[in-house]
PDB file of C-alpha atoms in Angstrom:
ATOM      1  CA  UNK A   1     -15.704   2.469   0.046  1.00 40.00           C
ATOM      2  CA  UNK A   2     -18.297   3.366   1.786  1.00 39.00           C
ATOM      3  CA  UNK A   3     -18.301   7.479   1.850  1.00 37.00           C
ATOM      4  CA  UNK A   4     -21.297   8.413   4.361  1.00 37.00           C
ATOM      5  CA  UNK A   5     -24.723  10.829   4.124  1.00 36.00           C
ATOM      6  CA  UNK A   6     -26.910  12.909   5.695  1.00 38.00           C
ATOM      7  CA  UNK A   7     -29.367  15.197   5.506  1.00 36.00           C
ATOM      8  CA  UNK A   8     -27.775  18.554   5.679  1.00 43.00           C
ATOM      9  CA  UNK A   9     -26.973  19.805   2.589  1.00 40.00           C
ATOM     10  CA  UNK A  10     -23.481  20.847   3.501  1.00 47.00           C
ATOM     11  CA  UNK A  11     -22.759  17.546   4.864  1.00 46.00           C
ATOM     12  CA  UNK A  12     -24.448  15.790   1.601  1.00 44.00           C
ATOM     13  CA  UNK A  13     -22.815  18.120  -0.426  1.00 47.00           C
ATOM     14  CA  UNK A  14     -19.261  17.525   1.103  1.00 55.00           C
ATOM     15  CA  UNK A  15     -19.925  13.142   1.184  1.00 62.00           C
ATOM     16  CA  UNK A  16     -20.611  13.458  -2.586  1.00 67.00           C
ATOM     17  CA  UNK A  17     -16.893  15.471  -3.308  1.00 71.00           C
ATOM     18  CA  UNK A  18     -15.013  12.491  -1.515  1.00 75.00           C
ATOM     19  CA  UNK A  19     -17.067   9.812  -3.119  1.00 79.00           C
ATOM     20  CA  UNK A  20     -16.092  11.833  -6.776  1.00 84.00           C
ATOM     21  CA  UNK A  21     -12.564  12.306  -6.067  1.00 82.00           C
ATOM     22  CA  UNK A  22     -12.606   9.145  -5.073  1.00 84.00           C
ATOM     23  CA  UNK A  23     -13.311   7.869  -8.206  1.00 86.00           C
ATOM     24  CA  UNK A  24     -10.921   9.836  -9.071  1.00 87.00           C
ATOM     25  CA  UNK A  25      -8.406   7.964  -7.667  1.00 89.00           C
ATOM     26  CA  UNK A  26      -9.146   5.033  -8.805  1.00 87.00           C
ATOM     27  CA  UNK A  27      -9.076   6.246 -12.156  1.00 87.00           C
ATOM     28  CA  UNK A  28      -5.597   7.977 -12.469  1.00 89.00           C
ATOM     29  CA  UNK A  29      -3.714   5.828  -9.965  1.00 92.00           C
ATOM     30  CA  UNK A  30      -3.319   6.504  -6.367  1.00 95.00           C
ATOM     31  CA  UNK A  31      -1.336   6.091  -2.735  1.00 97.00           C
ATOM     32  CA  UNK A  32      -3.135   6.696   0.872  1.00 97.00           C
ATOM     33  CA  UNK A  33      -1.989   6.721   3.636  1.00 98.00           C
ATOM     34  CA  UNK A  34      -3.026   4.857   5.659  1.00 98.00           C
ATOM     35  CA  UNK A  35      -2.984   6.291   9.501  1.00 98.00           C
ATOM     36  CA  UNK A  36      -3.860   5.972  13.432  1.00 97.00           C
ATOM     37  CA  UNK A  37      -3.590   3.825  16.869  1.00 95.00           C
ATOM     38  CA  UNK A  38      -6.113   1.680  16.554  1.00 95.00           C
ATOM     39  CA  UNK A  39      -5.789  -2.645  16.619  1.00 93.00           C
ATOM     40  CA  UNK A  40      -4.712  -4.321  14.546  1.00 91.00           C
ATOM     41  CA  UNK A  41      -7.772  -6.231  12.967  1.00 90.00           C
ATOM     42  CA  UNK A  42      -9.197  -2.538  12.324  1.00 93.00           C
ATOM     43  CA  UNK A  43      -6.492  -2.028  10.068  1.00 94.00           C
ATOM     44  CA  UNK A  44      -6.720  -4.938   8.406  1.00 91.00           C
ATOM     45  CA  UNK A  45     -10.312  -4.538   7.853  1.00 90.00           C
ATOM     46  CA  UNK A  46      -9.780  -1.392   6.026  1.00 93.00           C
ATOM     47  CA  UNK A  47      -6.924  -2.841   4.239  1.00 93.00           C
ATOM     48  CA  UNK A  48      -8.976  -5.768   3.266  1.00 91.00           C
ATOM     49  CA  UNK A  49     -11.592  -3.228   1.263  1.00 90.00           C
ATOM     50  CA  UNK A  50      -9.213  -1.135  -0.260  1.00 92.00           C
ATOM     51  CA  UNK A  51      -7.518  -4.747  -1.777  1.00 91.00           C
ATOM     52  CA  UNK A  52     -11.094  -5.206  -2.820  1.00 85.00           C
ATOM     53  CA  UNK A  53     -13.010  -8.857  -1.744  1.00 67.00           C
ATOM     54  CA  UNK A  54     -13.064 -12.020  -4.131  1.00 58.00           C
ATOM     55  CA  UNK A  55     -15.704 -10.824  -5.758  1.00 58.00           C
ATOM     56  CA  UNK A  56     -12.758  -8.591  -7.590  1.00 57.00           C
ATOM     57  CA  UNK A  57     -12.046 -11.283  -9.860  1.00 64.00           C
ATOM     58  CA  UNK A  58      -9.474  -8.543 -11.974  1.00 82.00           C
ATOM     59  CA  UNK A  59      -7.837  -8.253  -9.277  1.00 90.00           C
ATOM     60  CA  UNK A  60      -4.253  -7.634  -8.658  1.00 94.00           C
ATOM     61  CA  UNK A  61      -2.224  -7.386  -4.900  1.00 95.00           C
ATOM     62  CA  UNK A  62       0.882  -7.478  -3.673  1.00 97.00           C
ATOM     63  CA  UNK A  63       1.005  -6.663   0.096  1.00 95.00           C
ATOM     64  CA  UNK A  64       4.000  -6.179   2.123  1.00 96.00           C
ATOM     65  CA  UNK A  65       4.209  -6.843   5.232  1.00 93.00           C
ATOM     66  CA  UNK A  66       6.281  -8.020   8.362  1.00 88.00           C
ATOM     67  CA  UNK A  67       6.281 -12.349   9.399  1.00 74.00           C
ATOM     68  CA  UNK A  68       2.752 -13.322   8.584  1.00 64.00           C
ATOM     69  CA  UNK A  69       0.461 -14.140  10.775  1.00 61.00           C
ATOM     70  CA  UNK A  70      -3.323 -14.521  10.636  1.00 62.00           C
ATOM     71  CA  UNK A  71      -5.099 -11.512   7.868  1.00 74.00           C
ATOM     72  CA  UNK A  72      -8.808 -11.280   7.630  1.00 78.00           C
ATOM     73  CA  UNK A  73      -7.809  -9.303   4.489  1.00 83.00           C
ATOM     74  CA  UNK A  74      -6.290 -13.145   2.843  1.00 84.00           C
ATOM     75  CA  UNK A  75      -9.418 -15.021   3.797  1.00 83.00           C
ATOM     76  CA  UNK A  76     -11.723 -14.020   0.567  1.00 76.00           C
ATOM     77  CA  UNK A  77      -9.125 -14.225  -2.276  1.00 82.00           C
ATOM     78  CA  UNK A  78      -8.999 -17.697  -3.649  1.00 81.00           C
ATOM     79  CA  UNK A  79      -6.397 -16.525  -7.049  1.00 86.00           C
ATOM     80  CA  UNK A  80      -3.265 -17.412  -5.479  1.00 87.00           C
ATOM     81  CA  UNK A  81      -0.884 -17.621  -8.175  1.00 89.00           C
ATOM     82  CA  UNK A  82       1.941 -15.013  -8.944  1.00 89.00           C
ATOM     83  CA  UNK A  83       0.481 -13.348 -11.721  1.00 91.00           C
ATOM     84  CA  UNK A  84      -2.389 -12.674  -9.561  1.00 93.00           C
ATOM     85  CA  UNK A  85      -1.358 -12.640  -5.882  1.00 93.00           C
ATOM     86  CA  UNK A  86       2.265 -11.611  -4.373  1.00 95.00           C
ATOM     87  CA  UNK A  87       2.725 -11.221  -0.357  1.00 94.00           C
ATOM     88  CA  UNK A  88       7.033  -9.931   0.795  1.00 95.00           C
ATOM     89  CA  UNK A  89       7.765 -11.090   4.060  1.00 93.00           C
ATOM     90  CA  UNK A  90      10.011  -8.161   5.000  1.00 92.00           C
ATOM     91  CA  UNK A  91      12.940  -8.979   7.093  1.00 87.00           C
ATOM     92  CA  UNK A  92      15.169  -5.965   7.187  1.00 75.00           C
ATOM     93  CA  UNK A  93      18.727  -6.105   8.593  1.00 63.00           C
ATOM     94  CA  UNK A  94      20.324  -3.635  10.052  1.00 45.00           C
ATOM     95  CA  UNK A  95      22.031  -1.560   7.805  1.00 48.00           C
ATOM     96  CA  UNK A  96      22.886   1.620   9.371  1.00 46.00           C
ATOM     97  CA  UNK A  97      25.580   2.707   6.866  1.00 37.00           C
ATOM     98  CA  UNK A  98      26.144   5.236   4.781  1.00 34.00           C
ATOM     99  CA  UNK A  99      26.597   3.315   2.037  1.00 33.00           C
ATOM    100  CA  UNK A 100      23.538   1.466   2.284  1.00 44.00           C
ATOM    101  CA  UNK A 101      21.735   4.530   3.170  1.00 38.00           C
ATOM    102  CA  UNK A 102      23.298   6.883   0.101  1.00 37.00           C
ATOM    103  CA  UNK A 103      21.941   3.481  -2.236  1.00 39.00           C
ATOM    104  CA  UNK A 104      18.320   4.621  -0.791  1.00 41.00           C
ATOM    105  CA  UNK A 105      17.888   7.627  -0.953  1.00 34.00           C
ATOM    106  CA  UNK A 106      19.980   8.651  -4.522  1.00 38.00           C
ATOM    107  CA  UNK A 107      17.109   6.562  -5.790  1.00 42.00           C
ATOM    108  CA  UNK A 108      15.107   9.573  -6.322  1.00 37.00           C
ATOM    109  CA  UNK A 109      17.817  10.441  -8.461  1.00 40.00           C
ATOM    110  CA  UNK A 110      16.469   8.132 -10.789  1.00 39.00           C
ATOM    111  CA  UNK A 111      12.672   9.585 -11.181  1.00 37.00           C
ATOM    112  CA  UNK A 112      11.955  10.607 -14.335  1.00 38.00           C
ATOM    113  CA  UNK A 113      10.128  13.515 -15.914  1.00 34.00           C
ATOM    114  CA  UNK A 114       6.534  11.429 -15.625  1.00 39.00           C
ATOM    115  CA  UNK A 115       7.724  10.621 -11.687  1.00 38.00           C
ATOM    116  CA  UNK A 116       8.443   7.064 -12.337  1.00 40.00           C
ATOM    117  CA  UNK A 117      10.313   5.692  -9.824  1.00 42.00           C
ATOM    118  CA  UNK A 118      13.914   3.483 -10.471  1.00 42.00           C
ATOM    119  CA  UNK A 119      12.603   1.642  -8.894  1.00 49.00           C
ATOM    120  CA  UNK A 120      10.185  -0.314 -11.319  1.00 40.00           C
ATOM    121  CA  UNK A 121      12.990   0.528 -14.303  1.00 38.00           C
ATOM    122  CA  UNK A 122      13.522  -2.726 -16.573  1.00 34.00           C
ATOM    123  CA  UNK A 123      16.926  -1.906 -15.750  1.00 34.00           C
ATOM    124  CA  UNK A 124      16.667  -2.340 -12.272  1.00 39.00           C
ATOM    125  CA  UNK A 125      18.309  -5.762 -11.003  1.00 37.00           C
ATOM    126  CA  UNK A 126      17.463  -8.732  -8.906  1.00 39.00           C
ATOM    127  CA  UNK A 127      17.823  -8.855  -5.523  1.00 40.00           C
ATOM    128  CA  UNK A 128      20.197 -11.400  -4.869  1.00 37.00           C
ATOM    129  CA  UNK A 129      19.208 -11.092  -0.916  1.00 42.00           C
ATOM    130  CA  UNK A 130      15.628 -12.931  -2.034  1.00 44.00           C
ATOM    131  CA  UNK A 131      13.518 -16.070  -3.039  1.00 45.00           C
ATOM    132  CA  UNK A 132      11.587 -14.892  -5.817  1.00 45.00           C
ATOM    133  CA  UNK A 133       8.639 -16.770  -7.330  1.00 46.00           C
ATOM    134  CA  UNK A 134       8.203 -16.487 -11.385  1.00 49.00           C
ATOM    135  CA  UNK A 135       5.918 -16.121 -13.254  1.00 46.00           C
ATOM    136  CA  UNK A 136       5.711 -19.718 -14.251  1.00 48.00           C
ATOM    137  CA  UNK A 137       2.957 -21.669 -14.906  1.00 46.00           C
ATOM    138  CA  UNK A 138       1.934 -24.469 -11.770  1.00 48.00           C
ATOM    139  CA  UNK A 139      -0.240 -27.490 -11.419  1.00 50.00           C
ATOM    140  CA  UNK A 140      -2.557 -28.113  -8.530  1.00 55.00           C
ATOM    141  CA  UNK A 141      -3.552 -26.090  -6.371  1.00 73.00           C
ATOM    142  CA  UNK A 142      -2.220 -22.973  -4.430  1.00 79.00           C
ATOM    143  CA  UNK A 143      -2.540 -21.644  -1.196  1.00 83.00           C
ATOM    144  CA  UNK A 144      -1.513 -18.407   0.568  1.00 81.00           C
ATOM    145  CA  UNK A 145       2.675 -20.110   0.957  1.00 82.00           C
ATOM    146  CA  UNK A 146       3.444 -20.392  -2.343  1.00 85.00           C
ATOM    147  CA  UNK A 147       1.989 -16.384  -2.839  1.00 87.00           C
ATOM    148  CA  UNK A 148       4.991 -15.579  -0.117  1.00 90.00           C
ATOM    149  CA  UNK A 149       8.732 -14.525  -0.661  1.00 90.00           C
ATOM    150  CA  UNK A 150      10.693 -13.443   1.554  1.00 92.00           C
ATOM    151  CA  UNK A 151      13.194 -10.292   1.537  1.00 92.00           C
ATOM    152  CA  UNK A 152      16.129  -9.905   3.098  1.00 90.00           C
ATOM    153  CA  UNK A 153      18.965  -7.428   3.173  1.00 90.00           C
ATOM    154  CA  UNK A 154      18.272  -3.610   2.981  1.00 93.00           C
ATOM    155  CA  UNK A 155      16.118  -0.774   2.284  1.00 95.00           C
ATOM    156  CA  UNK A 156      17.428  -0.939  -1.730  1.00 95.00           C
ATOM    157  CA  UNK A 157      17.113  -4.655  -1.741  1.00 94.00           C
ATOM    158  CA  UNK A 158      13.455  -4.369  -0.516  1.00 96.00           C
ATOM    159  CA  UNK A 159      12.477  -1.784  -2.815  1.00 96.00           C
ATOM    160  CA  UNK A 160      14.384  -3.670  -5.838  1.00 96.00           C
ATOM    161  CA  UNK A 161      12.015  -6.609  -5.220  1.00 96.00           C
ATOM    162  CA  UNK A 162       8.774  -4.045  -5.039  1.00 97.00           C
ATOM    163  CA  UNK A 163       9.667  -2.676  -8.195  1.00 97.00           C
ATOM    164  CA  UNK A 164      10.314  -5.672 -10.618  1.00 96.00           C
ATOM    165  CA  UNK A 165       7.089  -7.146  -8.782  1.00 97.00           C
ATOM    166  CA  UNK A 166       4.655  -4.631  -9.988  1.00 97.00           C
ATOM    167  CA  UNK A 167       6.405  -4.378 -13.162  1.00 96.00           C
ATOM    168  CA  UNK A 168       5.372  -8.275 -13.947  1.00 96.00           C
ATOM    169  CA  UNK A 169       1.952  -7.556 -13.181  1.00 97.00           C
ATOM    170  CA  UNK A 170       2.183  -4.719 -15.676  1.00 96.00           C
ATOM    171  CA  UNK A 171       3.279  -7.415 -18.547  1.00 96.00           C
ATOM    172  CA  UNK A 172       2.067  -9.752 -17.757  1.00 94.00           C
ATOM    173  CA  UNK A 173      -1.461  -8.300 -17.854  1.00 94.00           C
ATOM    174  CA  UNK A 174      -0.274  -6.346 -21.182  1.00 93.00           C
ATOM    175  CA  UNK A 175      -0.399  -2.577 -18.961  1.00 91.00           C
ATOM    176  CA  UNK A 176      -2.599  -3.227 -16.354  1.00 94.00           C
ATOM    177  CA  UNK A 177      -5.937  -1.256 -16.144  1.00 94.00           C
ATOM    178  CA  UNK A 178      -6.503   1.598 -14.041  1.00 93.00           C
ATOM    179  CA  UNK A 179      -6.694   0.565 -10.383  1.00 93.00           C
ATOM    180  CA  UNK A 180      -6.813  -3.428 -11.024  1.00 95.00           C
ATOM    181  CA  UNK A 181      -2.908  -3.732  -8.670  1.00 97.00           C
ATOM    182  CA  UNK A 182      -4.093  -3.824  -5.299  1.00 96.00           C
ATOM    183  CA  UNK A 183      -1.071  -2.439  -2.769  1.00 98.00           C
ATOM    184  CA  UNK A 184      -0.679  -2.902   0.870  1.00 97.00           C
ATOM    185  CA  UNK A 185       2.960  -1.922   2.132  1.00 98.00           C
ATOM    186  CA  UNK A 186       2.613  -2.293   6.623  1.00 96.00           C
ATOM    187  CA  UNK A 187       6.435  -2.467   6.957  1.00 96.00           C
ATOM    188  CA  UNK A 188       6.874   1.634   7.625  1.00 97.00           C
ATOM    189  CA  UNK A 189       7.771   0.494  11.290  1.00 94.00           C
ATOM    190  CA  UNK A 190       9.989  -1.301  11.043  1.00 93.00           C
ATOM    191  CA  UNK A 191      11.666   0.613   8.311  1.00 96.00           C
ATOM    192  CA  UNK A 192      11.937   3.355  11.042  1.00 96.00           C
ATOM    193  CA  UNK A 193      13.212   1.448  13.274  1.00 94.00           C
ATOM    194  CA  UNK A 194      16.490   0.668  10.508  1.00 93.00           C
ATOM    195  CA  UNK A 195      16.941   3.865   8.625  1.00 96.00           C
ATOM    196  CA  UNK A 196      16.741   7.414   8.818  1.00 96.00           C
ATOM    197  CA  UNK A 197      13.771   9.425   8.494  1.00 97.00           C
ATOM    198  CA  UNK A 198      15.051  10.981   5.334  1.00 97.00           C
ATOM    199  CA  UNK A 199      15.832   7.333   3.681  1.00 97.00           C
ATOM    200  CA  UNK A 200      12.260   6.637   4.755  1.00 98.00           C
ATOM    201  CA  UNK A 201      10.956   9.011   3.176  1.00 98.00           C
ATOM    202  CA  UNK A 202      12.433   8.569  -0.379  1.00 98.00           C
ATOM    203  CA  UNK A 203      11.508   5.276  -0.207  1.00 98.00           C
ATOM    204  CA  UNK A 204       8.140   6.505   0.228  1.00 98.00           C
ATOM    205  CA  UNK A 205       7.964   8.990  -2.171  1.00 98.00           C
ATOM    206  CA  UNK A 206       9.478   6.040  -5.094  1.00 97.00           C
ATOM    207  CA  UNK A 207       7.135   3.495  -4.040  1.00 98.00           C
ATOM    208  CA  UNK A 208       4.051   5.908  -4.170  1.00 98.00           C
ATOM    209  CA  UNK A 209       5.297   6.913  -7.842  1.00 97.00           C
ATOM    210  CA  UNK A 210       5.865   3.904  -8.948  1.00 97.00           C
ATOM    211  CA  UNK A 211       2.259   2.262  -8.047  1.00 97.00           C
ATOM    212  CA  UNK A 212       0.738   5.892  -9.804  1.00 96.00           C
ATOM    213  CA  UNK A 213       2.987   5.108 -12.592  1.00 96.00           C
ATOM    214  CA  UNK A 214       1.093   1.509 -13.616  1.00 96.00           C
ATOM    215  CA  UNK A 215      -2.441   3.084 -13.256  1.00 96.00           C
ATOM    216  CA  UNK A 216      -2.433   0.835  -9.437  1.00 96.00           C
ATOM    217  CA  UNK A 217      -3.815   2.132  -5.647  1.00 96.00           C
ATOM    218  CA  UNK A 218      -1.278   1.825  -3.541  1.00 97.00           C
ATOM    219  CA  UNK A 219      -2.083   2.075   1.163  1.00 98.00           C
ATOM    220  CA  UNK A 220       1.103   2.737   3.343  1.00 98.00           C
ATOM    221  CA  UNK A 221       0.081   2.298   6.831  1.00 97.00           C
ATOM    222  CA  UNK A 222       1.130   4.312   9.873  1.00 98.00           C
ATOM    223  CA  UNK A 223       0.126   3.587  12.828  1.00 96.00           C
ATOM    224  CA  UNK A 224       0.344   6.922  14.634  1.00 97.00           C
ATOM    225  CA  UNK A 225      -1.927   9.824  15.072  1.00 97.00           C
ATOM    226  CA  UNK A 226      -3.112  11.866  12.542  1.00 97.00           C
ATOM    227  CA  UNK A 227      -1.580  14.668  14.209  1.00 96.00           C
ATOM    228  CA  UNK A 228       2.028  13.721  14.571  1.00 98.00           C
ATOM    229  CA  UNK A 229       4.909  14.761  13.506  1.00 98.00           C
ATOM    230  CA  UNK A 230       6.157  11.381  11.385  1.00 97.00           C
ATOM    231  CA  UNK A 231       2.016  11.491  10.110  1.00 98.00           C
ATOM    232  CA  UNK A 232       2.981  15.961   9.160  1.00 97.00           C
ATOM    233  CA  UNK A 233       6.048  14.075   7.575  1.00 98.00           C
ATOM    234  CA  UNK A 234       4.701  11.487   5.149  1.00 98.00           C
ATOM    235  CA  UNK A 235       1.405  12.757   4.157  1.00 98.00           C
ATOM    236  CA  UNK A 236       2.482  15.511   1.669  1.00 97.00           C
ATOM    237  CA  UNK A 237       3.733  11.881  -0.788  1.00 98.00           C
ATOM    238  CA  UNK A 238      -0.107  10.623  -0.674  1.00 98.00           C
ATOM    239  CA  UNK A 239      -2.773  11.343  -2.386  1.00 96.00           C
ATOM    240  CA  UNK A 240      -5.241  11.131   0.393  1.00 96.00           C
ATOM    241  CA  UNK A 241      -4.602  10.165   4.666  1.00 97.00           C
ATOM    242  CA  UNK A 242      -7.315   7.634   6.044  1.00 96.00           C
ATOM    243  CA  UNK A 243      -7.527   8.700   9.243  1.00 97.00           C
ATOM    244  CA  UNK A 244      -8.740   5.333  11.296  1.00 97.00           C
ATOM    245  CA  UNK A 245     -10.223   5.779  15.291  1.00 96.00           C
ATOM    246  CA  UNK A 246     -12.039   4.083  17.526  1.00 94.00           C
ATOM    247  CA  UNK A 247     -16.049   5.200  18.994  1.00 91.00           C
ATOM    248  CA  UNK A 248     -15.964   3.605  21.536  1.00 89.00           C
ATOM    249  CA  UNK A 249     -15.741   0.006  20.273  1.00 88.00           C
ATOM    250  CA  UNK A 250     -16.663   1.468  16.965  1.00 93.00           C
ATOM    251  CA  UNK A 251     -14.449   2.118  13.746  1.00 95.00           C
ATOM    252  CA  UNK A 252     -14.503   4.059  11.817  1.00 95.00           C
ATOM    253  CA  UNK A 253     -12.388   6.164   9.290  1.00 95.00           C
ATOM    254  CA  UNK A 254     -12.409   9.938   7.935  1.00 94.00           C
ATOM    255  CA  UNK A 255     -10.607  11.062   4.708  1.00 94.00           C
ATOM    256  CA  UNK A 256      -8.824  13.721   3.635  1.00 94.00           C
ATOM    257  CA  UNK A 257      -8.600  14.303  -0.091  1.00 93.00           C
ATOM    258  CA  UNK A 258      -5.031  16.426  -0.982  1.00 88.00           C
ATOM    259  CA  UNK A 259      -6.215  17.481  -4.563  1.00 82.00           C
ATOM    260  CA  UNK A 260      -9.657  17.949  -3.370  1.00 80.00           C
ATOM    261  CA  UNK A 261      -8.917  20.117  -0.393  1.00 84.00           C
ATOM    262  CA  UNK A 262     -11.681  17.686   1.240  1.00 88.00           C
ATOM    263  CA  UNK A 263     -11.400  16.290   4.926  1.00 92.00           C
ATOM    264  CA  UNK A 264     -14.706  13.963   4.678  1.00 91.00           C
ATOM    265  CA  UNK A 265     -17.367  13.181   8.381  1.00 92.00           C
ATOM    266  CA  UNK A 266     -15.962  10.383  10.684  1.00 93.00           C
ATOM    267  CA  UNK A 267     -17.568   7.837   8.821  1.00 91.00           C
ATOM    268  CA  UNK A 268     -18.469   3.813  10.056  1.00 91.00           C
ATOM    269  CA  UNK A 269     -16.067   0.833   8.144  1.00 86.00           C
ATOM    270  CA  UNK A 270     -18.049  -1.307   6.260  1.00 72.00           C
ATOM    271  CA  UNK A 271     -16.599  -4.593   3.844  1.00 50.00           C
ATOM    272  CA  UNK A 272     -17.756  -2.056   0.134  1.00 45.00           C
ATOM    273  CA  UNK A 273     -14.687  -2.203  -1.804  1.00 41.00           C
TER     274      UNK A 273
END
């Protein structure tokens, strides 16, 4: 990821600090919150960058999205077998009963001493409402459609499906290398339309811990301003917040690194990985 430059001593020092912090996030596993009210294509450019391009041959990718529209972040991907790429297309049913809400939030009680969650636990049951693709060998050329799985049901079903995919990526890789797994989660807005904030908060807590537990890098989109109430609520769950904006017609990004206590300058969005 491009981290900017400058000639001022303080600016250079801050830029080096941000670059160092980003390297640290890659080495130990991390979860990023991507925010800002920007056009869809601006977000997808950043998401493509975070997922890694076609030159990153050893990247395994999991994308959780609502619908299956045209998406530039898939243009550079040519490995569509499920051991390399999975797309979960989410169709959540409205389930606002007490049982369903407690089922989702109660998953936080399964957090282990190392911070890993029950969503990726070996004892997690398979989702009965999805058409999961197994890691069988495929013949012929595969496409994006072959890598897409539709997930229907509740937030609990979605959590189980994500946890299963992460666990299977780790198994087929024989333990994932740092930053080998890249995860994009685009469904916070539809979750908030179906569930209360506490339920979604706990779900994102588990998701972030599942990604970190295998040394992956995940990013979650919340299309709201950086200073909005919902961003302030969710930000502590993440290692960094990536703020997006349009400066005229020029898309820009600014990184807020929590542990390092650093904020970058406004930087151009490029295709660096």
